[in-house]
Tab-separated table of C-alpha atoms in Angstrom:
chain	number	residue	atom	x	y	z
A	1	UNK	CA	11.233	-93.483	21.590
A	2	UNK	CA	10.587	-91.201	24.597
A	3	UNK	CA	8.591	-87.980	24.627
A	4	UNK	CA	10.533	-84.791	24.623
A	5	UNK	CA	10.853	-83.076	27.996
A	6	UNK	CA	8.208	-80.356	28.359
A	7	UNK	CA	9.385	-76.763	28.518
A	8	UNK	CA	7.629	-73.824	30.006
A	9	UNK	CA	5.098	-72.194	27.793
A	10	UNK	CA	4.885	-75.321	25.459
A	11	UNK	CA	1.524	-76.678	26.266
A	12	UNK	CA	2.126	-75.982	29.986
A	13	UNK	CA	-0.638	-74.827	32.242
A	14	UNK	CA	1.908	-72.775	34.117
A	15	UNK	CA	2.818	-70.560	31.214
A	16	UNK	CA	2.327	-66.925	32.102
A	17	UNK	CA	3.727	-64.950	29.220
A	18	UNK	CA	1.035	-62.741	27.709
A	19	UNK	CA	0.304	-62.830	23.962
A	20	UNK	CA	-1.224	-59.396	23.771
A	21	UNK	CA	1.265	-57.333	21.812
A	22	UNK	CA	4.824	-55.831	21.898
A	23	UNK	CA	3.774	-52.465	23.372
A	24	UNK	CA	1.237	-51.093	25.751
A	25	UNK	CA	-0.592	-52.850	28.533
A	26	UNK	CA	-1.771	-56.342	27.844
A	27	UNK	CA	-5.669	-56.198	27.932
A	28	UNK	CA	-5.716	-59.683	29.346
A	29	UNK	CA	-3.639	-58.631	32.303
A	30	UNK	CA	-6.517	-56.485	33.716
A	31	UNK	CA	-8.825	-59.505	33.500
A	32	UNK	CA	-6.623	-61.936	35.372
A	33	UNK	CA	-8.402	-64.379	37.496
A	34	UNK	CA	-7.781	-64.464	41.270
A	35	UNK	CA	-5.802	-67.716	40.664
A	36	UNK	CA	-3.571	-66.128	38.158
A	37	UNK	CA	-2.971	-63.239	40.516
A	38	UNK	CA	-2.242	-65.543	43.400
A	39	UNK	CA	0.312	-67.499	41.193
A	40	UNK	CA	1.976	-64.192	40.212
A	41	UNK	CA	2.171	-63.169	43.940
A	42	UNK	CA	3.634	-66.474	45.041
A	43	UNK	CA	6.217	-66.308	42.241
A	44	UNK	CA	7.414	-62.745	43.087
A	45	UNK	CA	10.920	-62.215	44.458
A	46	UNK	CA	9.512	-60.518	47.573
A	47	UNK	CA	7.447	-63.533	48.560
A	48	UNK	CA	10.260	-65.978	47.880
A	49	UNK	CA	12.768	-63.999	49.989
A	50	UNK	CA	10.181	-63.576	52.753
A	51	UNK	CA	9.401	-67.291	52.759
A	52	UNK	CA	13.132	-68.129	53.135
A	53	UNK	CA	13.737	-65.552	55.810
A	54	UNK	CA	10.734	-66.728	57.840
A	55	UNK	CA	11.653	-70.346	57.601
A	56	UNK	CA	15.334	-69.661	58.448
A	57	UNK	CA	14.299	-67.473	61.327
A	58	UNK	CA	12.098	-70.261	62.778
A	59	UNK	CA	14.881	-72.725	62.252
A	60	UNK	CA	17.182	-70.480	64.132
A	61	UNK	CA	14.716	-70.043	66.874
A	62	UNK	CA	14.398	-73.818	67.226
A	63	UNK	CA	18.209	-73.884	67.876
A	64	UNK	CA	18.265	-70.918	70.279
A	65	UNK	CA	15.259	-72.268	72.254
A	66	UNK	CA	17.043	-75.576	73.047
A	67	UNK	CA	20.565	-74.230	73.245
A	68	UNK	CA	20.958	-74.410	77.084
A	69	UNK	CA	20.114	-78.152	76.968
A	70	UNK	CA	22.043	-78.786	73.937
A	71	UNK	CA	25.203	-77.121	75.289
A	72	UNK	CA	25.255	-79.673	78.204
A	73	UNK	CA	25.166	-82.548	75.689
A	74	UNK	CA	27.815	-81.094	73.532
A	75	UNK	CA	30.271	-80.714	76.446
A	76	UNK	CA	30.441	-84.459	76.845
A	77	UNK	CA	30.761	-85.367	73.184
A	78	UNK	CA	34.011	-83.675	71.954
A	79	UNK	CA	34.448	-81.665	68.739
A	80	UNK	CA	35.742	-84.679	66.704
A	81	UNK	CA	32.628	-86.717	67.337
A	82	UNK	CA	30.260	-83.850	66.711
A	83	UNK	CA	32.071	-82.977	63.480
A	84	UNK	CA	31.879	-86.627	62.338
A	85	UNK	CA	28.176	-86.770	63.197
A	86	UNK	CA	27.538	-83.523	61.293
A	87	UNK	CA	29.404	-84.825	58.247
A	88	UNK	CA	27.124	-87.822	58.154
A	89	UNK	CA	24.032	-85.522	58.420
A	90	UNK	CA	25.293	-83.558	55.311
A	91	UNK	CA	25.834	-86.842	53.410
A	92	UNK	CA	22.301	-87.937	54.317
A	93	UNK	CA	20.889	-84.622	53.071
A	94	UNK	CA	22.727	-85.201	49.792
A	95	UNK	CA	21.160	-88.649	49.449
A	96	UNK	CA	17.707	-87.123	50.037
A	97	UNK	CA	18.272	-84.626	47.285
A	98	UNK	CA	19.448	-87.354	44.944
A	99	UNK	CA	16.302	-89.324	45.724
A	100	UNK	CA	14.136	-86.342	44.736
A	101	UNK	CA	16.330	-85.711	41.655
A	102	UNK	CA	16.049	-89.272	40.504
A	103	UNK	CA	12.246	-89.105	40.600
A	104	UNK	CA	12.272	-85.699	38.789
A	105	UNK	CA	14.314	-87.145	35.989
A	106	UNK	CA	12.059	-90.096	35.743
A	107	UNK	CA	9.105	-87.681	35.509
A	108	UNK	CA	10.690	-85.910	32.558
A	109	UNK	CA	12.791	-83.068	33.913
A	110	UNK	CA	16.604	-83.651	33.815
A	111	UNK	CA	18.069	-80.840	35.929
A	112	UNK	CA	21.813	-80.478	36.516
A	113	UNK	CA	23.166	-81.092	40.037
A	114	UNK	CA	23.758	-77.395	41.071
A	115	UNK	CA	20.259	-76.035	40.245
A	116	UNK	CA	18.607	-79.184	41.471
A	117	UNK	CA	20.413	-78.639	44.810
A	118	UNK	CA	19.142	-75.097	45.012
A	119	UNK	CA	15.517	-76.055	44.293
A	120	UNK	CA	15.558	-78.937	46.835
A	121	UNK	CA	17.519	-77.545	49.686
A	122	UNK	CA	16.119	-73.998	49.675
A	123	UNK	CA	12.575	-75.521	49.289
A	124	UNK	CA	13.289	-77.769	52.231
A	125	UNK	CA	13.616	-74.952	54.786
A	126	UNK	CA	9.830	-74.667	54.401
A	127	UNK	CA	9.401	-77.549	56.683
A	128	UNK	CA	10.104	-75.243	59.569
A	129	UNK	CA	6.823	-73.596	58.964
A	130	UNK	CA	3.751	-75.357	60.451
A	131	UNK	CA	2.149	-77.758	57.949
A	132	UNK	CA	3.667	-80.088	55.396
A	133	UNK	CA	2.674	-78.131	52.220
A	134	UNK	CA	5.342	-75.388	52.344
A	135	UNK	CA	8.335	-77.349	50.890
A	136	UNK	CA	6.069	-78.577	48.093
A	137	UNK	CA	4.983	-74.996	47.248
A	138	UNK	CA	8.569	-73.678	47.399
A	139	UNK	CA	9.826	-76.341	45.078
A	140	UNK	CA	7.055	-75.559	42.619
A	141	UNK	CA	8.117	-71.935	42.447
A	142	UNK	CA	11.873	-72.492	42.482
A	143	UNK	CA	11.452	-75.131	39.751
A	144	UNK	CA	10.158	-72.449	37.418
A	145	UNK	CA	13.685	-71.155	37.041
A	146	UNK	CA	14.598	-74.506	35.359
A	147	UNK	CA	11.313	-74.589	33.420
A	148	UNK	CA	9.852	-77.412	35.426
A	149	UNK	CA	6.048	-77.329	35.265
A	150	UNK	CA	4.419	-76.749	38.542
A	151	UNK	CA	2.343	-79.778	38.370
A	152	UNK	CA	5.370	-81.944	37.798
A	153	UNK	CA	7.178	-80.349	40.701
A	154	UNK	CA	4.264	-80.956	42.994
A	155	UNK	CA	3.832	-84.515	41.829
A	156	UNK	CA	7.477	-85.384	42.330
A	157	UNK	CA	7.541	-83.615	45.754
A	158	UNK	CA	4.601	-85.712	47.049
A	159	UNK	CA	6.013	-88.936	45.656
A	160	UNK	CA	9.373	-88.179	47.310
A	161	UNK	CA	7.599	-87.757	50.647
A	162	UNK	CA	5.715	-91.036	50.182
A	163	UNK	CA	8.905	-92.941	49.200
A	164	UNK	CA	10.787	-91.475	52.291
A	165	UNK	CA	7.934	-92.357	54.576
A	166	UNK	CA	7.650	-96.001	53.306
A	167	UNK	CA	11.398	-96.587	53.350
A	168	UNK	CA	11.678	-94.959	56.775
A	169	UNK	CA	8.924	-97.015	58.360
A	170	UNK	CA	10.317	-100.253	56.780
A	171	UNK	CA	13.847	-99.458	58.229
A	172	UNK	CA	12.205	-98.608	61.550
A	173	UNK	CA	10.297	-101.809	61.600
A	174	UNK	CA	13.274	-104.045	60.787
A	175	UNK	CA	15.446	-102.234	63.430
A	176	UNK	CA	12.613	-102.411	65.910
A	177	UNK	CA	12.230	-106.227	65.680
A	178	UNK	CA	16.095	-106.612	65.848
A	179	UNK	CA	16.885	-104.136	68.555
A	180	UNK	CA	13.988	-102.682	70.453
A	181	UNK	CA	13.002	-105.816	72.480
A	182	UNK	CA	10.951	-104.838	75.450
A	183	UNK	CA	11.229	-101.019	74.906
A	184	UNK	CA	8.621	-98.517	73.779
A	185	UNK	CA	8.275	-96.173	70.842
A	186	UNK	CA	7.043	-93.185	72.899
A	187	UNK	CA	3.384	-93.899	72.189
A	188	UNK	CA	3.652	-93.432	68.386
A	189	UNK	CA	3.520	-97.056	67.376
A	190	UNK	CA	0.398	-96.305	65.362
A	191	UNK	CA	2.626	-94.799	62.686
A	192	UNK	CA	3.756	-98.239	61.637
A	193	UNK	CA	0.269	-98.903	60.319
A	194	UNK	CA	1.097	-96.486	57.422
A	195	UNK	CA	3.989	-98.781	56.148
A	196	UNK	CA	1.880	-101.499	54.332
A	197	UNK	CA	-0.482	-98.819	52.853
A	198	UNK	CA	2.455	-96.728	51.545
A	199	UNK	CA	4.087	-99.832	50.033
A	200	UNK	CA	0.887	-100.663	48.105
A	201	UNK	CA	0.444	-96.959	47.102
A	202	UNK	CA	3.975	-96.864	45.616
A	203	UNK	CA	3.443	-99.687	43.155
A	204	UNK	CA	3.343	-98.167	39.686
A	205	UNK	CA	-0.057	-99.771	38.860
A	206	UNK	CA	-1.588	-98.016	41.883
A	207	UNK	CA	0.555	-94.851	42.015
A	208	UNK	CA	0.213	-93.693	38.370
A	209	UNK	CA	-3.587	-94.070	38.085
A	210	UNK	CA	-3.975	-92.355	41.438
A	211	UNK	CA	-1.867	-89.383	40.396
A	212	UNK	CA	-3.610	-89.080	37.101
A	213	UNK	CA	-7.021	-89.125	38.922
A	214	UNK	CA	-5.878	-86.393	41.291
A	215	UNK	CA	-4.572	-84.242	38.472
A	216	UNK	CA	-7.931	-84.662	36.563
A	217	UNK	CA	-9.803	-83.575	39.658
A	218	UNK	CA	-7.534	-80.564	39.866
A	219	UNK	CA	-8.298	-79.911	36.121
A	220	UNK	CA	-4.655	-80.447	35.079
A	221	UNK	CA	-3.227	-82.709	32.370
A	222	UNK	CA	-2.139	-86.117	33.464
A	223	UNK	CA	1.501	-87.158	33.797
A	224	UNK	CA	3.623	-86.864	30.679
A	225	UNK	CA	5.822	-89.714	31.674
A	226	UNK	CA	4.361	-92.294	34.106
A	227	UNK	CA	6.799	-93.484	36.816
A	228	UNK	CA	8.238	-96.935	36.265
A	229	UNK	CA	8.958	-99.455	38.911
A	230	UNK	CA	12.658	-98.981	38.365
A	231	UNK	CA	12.393	-95.250	39.192
A	232	UNK	CA	10.454	-95.969	42.425
A	233	UNK	CA	12.991	-98.678	43.443
A	234	UNK	CA	15.910	-96.319	42.670
A	235	UNK	CA	14.438	-93.568	44.835
A	236	UNK	CA	13.686	-96.023	47.541
A	237	UNK	CA	17.375	-97.097	47.699
A	238	UNK	CA	18.388	-93.436	48.032
A	239	UNK	CA	15.872	-93.093	50.913
A	240	UNK	CA	17.161	-96.171	52.684
A	241	UNK	CA	20.722	-94.647	52.356
A	242	UNK	CA	19.391	-91.422	53.889
A	243	UNK	CA	18.054	-93.316	56.998
A	244	UNK	CA	21.284	-95.386	57.406
A	245	UNK	CA	23.490	-92.193	57.276
A	246	UNK	CA	21.376	-90.480	59.779
A	247	UNK	CA	21.343	-93.558	61.958
A	248	UNK	CA	25.147	-93.615	61.827
A	249	UNK	CA	25.159	-89.931	62.839
A	250	UNK	CA	23.080	-90.679	65.920
A	251	UNK	CA	25.102	-93.839	66.645
A	252	UNK	CA	28.346	-91.887	66.844
A	253	UNK	CA	26.875	-89.505	69.478
A	254	UNK	CA	25.333	-92.439	71.520
A	255	UNK	CA	28.534	-94.517	71.568
A	256	UNK	CA	30.564	-91.442	72.671
A	257	UNK	CA	28.217	-91.218	75.688
A	258	UNK	CA	28.727	-94.809	76.630
A	259	UNK	CA	26.258	-96.951	74.590
A	260	UNK	CA	27.421	-100.310	73.254
A	261	UNK	CA	28.373	-100.538	69.604
A	262	UNK	CA	26.236	-103.331	68.082
A	263	UNK	CA	22.632	-102.973	69.340
A	264	UNK	CA	22.915	-99.131	69.481
A	265	UNK	CA	23.240	-98.906	65.702
A	266	UNK	CA	19.922	-100.634	65.295
A	267	UNK	CA	18.312	-98.444	67.961
A	268	UNK	CA	19.805	-95.295	66.466
A	269	UNK	CA	18.899	-95.996	62.826
A	270	UNK	CA	15.401	-97.398	63.553
A	271	UNK	CA	14.804	-94.695	66.215
A	272	UNK	CA	15.669	-91.837	64.006
A	273	UNK	CA	13.632	-93.146	61.060
A	274	UNK	CA	10.594	-93.768	63.143
A	275	UNK	CA	10.932	-90.468	64.943
A	276	UNK	CA	11.088	-88.630	61.626
A	277	UNK	CA	8.056	-90.468	60.199
A	278	UNK	CA	6.048	-89.921	63.429
A	279	UNK	CA	7.002	-86.283	63.406
A	280	UNK	CA	5.950	-85.832	59.813
A	281	UNK	CA	2.609	-87.455	60.339
A	282	UNK	CA	1.921	-85.073	63.185
A	283	UNK	CA	1.469	-82.252	60.622
A	284	UNK	CA	1.014	-79.428	63.094
A	285	UNK	CA	4.539	-79.776	64.494
A	286	UNK	CA	7.017	-77.730	62.375
A	287	UNK	CA	9.735	-80.160	61.230
A	288	UNK	CA	8.468	-82.686	63.694
A	289	UNK	CA	9.520	-80.591	66.670
A	290	UNK	CA	8.933	-82.333	69.992
A	291	UNK	CA	7.584	-85.519	68.503
A	292	UNK	CA	10.925	-86.688	67.103
A	293	UNK	CA	12.687	-86.065	70.331
A	294	UNK	CA	10.196	-88.062	72.330
A	295	UNK	CA	10.420	-91.010	70.027
A	296	UNK	CA	14.254	-90.932	69.672
A	297	UNK	CA	14.634	-90.713	73.492
A	298	UNK	CA	12.393	-93.631	73.897
A	299	UNK	CA	14.341	-95.671	71.341
A	300	UNK	CA	17.787	-94.864	72.870
A	301	UNK	CA	16.847	-95.094	76.565
A	302	UNK	CA	17.461	-98.833	76.813
A	303	UNK	CA	21.212	-98.414	76.070
A	304	UNK	CA	21.792	-94.911	77.392
A	305	UNK	CA	19.170	-94.028	80.043
A	306	UNK	CA	16.746	-91.152	79.663
A	307	UNK	CA	19.285	-88.332	80.508
A	308	UNK	CA	22.014	-89.199	77.886
A	309	UNK	CA	19.350	-90.233	75.386
A	310	UNK	CA	17.744	-86.780	75.730
A	311	UNK	CA	21.199	-85.138	75.196
A	312	UNK	CA	21.703	-87.201	72.052
A	313	UNK	CA	18.242	-86.411	70.672
A	314	UNK	CA	18.777	-82.694	71.238
A	315	UNK	CA	22.169	-82.636	69.670
A	316	UNK	CA	20.983	-84.596	66.763
A	317	UNK	CA	18.114	-82.091	66.253
A	318	UNK	CA	20.749	-79.256	66.377
A	319	UNK	CA	22.874	-80.866	63.769
A	320	UNK	CA	19.991	-81.682	61.392
A	321	UNK	CA	18.619	-78.100	61.677
A	322	UNK	CA	22.066	-76.515	61.071
A	323	UNK	CA	22.546	-78.944	58.181
A	324	UNK	CA	19.259	-77.931	56.537
A	325	UNK	CA	20.080	-74.295	56.912
A	326	UNK	CA	23.686	-74.642	55.768
A	327	UNK	CA	22.677	-76.780	52.711
A	328	UNK	CA	20.087	-74.173	51.770
A	329	UNK	CA	22.531	-71.321	52.157
A	330	UNK	CA	25.294	-73.081	50.118
A	331	UNK	CA	22.888	-74.193	47.382
A	332	UNK	CA	21.397	-70.819	47.095
A	333	UNK	CA	24.836	-69.034	46.912
A	334	UNK	CA	26.267	-71.456	44.401
A	335	UNK	CA	23.158	-71.299	42.250
A	336	UNK	CA	23.154	-67.543	42.014
A	337	UNK	CA	23.333	-66.376	38.374
A	338	UNK	CA	21.996	-69.776	37.170
A	339	UNK	CA	18.351	-69.136	37.755
A	340	UNK	CA	17.341	-68.811	34.160
A	341	UNK	CA	18.875	-72.032	32.722
A	342	UNK	CA	17.836	-73.203	29.339
A	343	UNK	CA	15.110	-75.786	28.981
A	344	UNK	CA	16.163	-79.494	29.183
A	345	UNK	CA	16.980	-81.365	26.061
A	346	UNK	CA	14.959	-84.223	24.910
A	347	UNK	CA	15.699	-87.628	26.479
């Protein structure tokens, strides 16, 4: 028999409703701690809107800043190829959201698809701000509308990142052995060292005690529902699908510019996965800007040459950025009016 899913205000450290009285000012409100005031500020509508606008603005700037170079690459690709590549990017984003949602369900919060999309995709635009913490903080606040405890949102967000990194480095390693003979990885080969560490860290016997220890250090209750091996494997499969779909997206662009079919798929898939992982590990680069292009160009150069590989890398960056912004916009629009959904039912 499983434990009922926790709702906001029921034994949750995130509950913020005062218990002072029906009228007048709550005496406790005047004695709020700085932490409580900070939480209230982060949860305000003005901060949420400002966060999204800033992140979208930086994402738009990334597109505009590279547009002159991207335009040259687009001219040689054709609308049909670009549209097909963009469709694969959108499917990859969907797989990424389903990876996160599967872990959230396993952790105890079963959220319908539409609000889950809103939490994930709107939160993801935070990656265009410097530092890796912003998507996590955004998901913590957006999850409150579905009564997901902040600590659960944070835990699932971190595990999702670890699973994606582990799967990405494994995919990159396999494709590198098969397709990158004699080539370079742009000087970021050190990132492969994280793969075995992440694999060990994702084992439930290591992951669950580590998470509980961190929660205790933060003076928060431990996990209500420890993650099972099945949940981690399921999320890992969604993550692998994410990398394969993105690899196919890059492959379409590369083949259109003259690369051979077979080996190019390995280079595109492994190169994209490794580029993303290297860009994430360089935390000061917003959304891995610069780092990912260097690694992807190095991966594709053996079959395209540096010039065409650069064009593919820049167009791929454009498509992924537009995909992030479009997914966030659609999820936010479709989710309007559903922000105060009832608490989840028991499992």
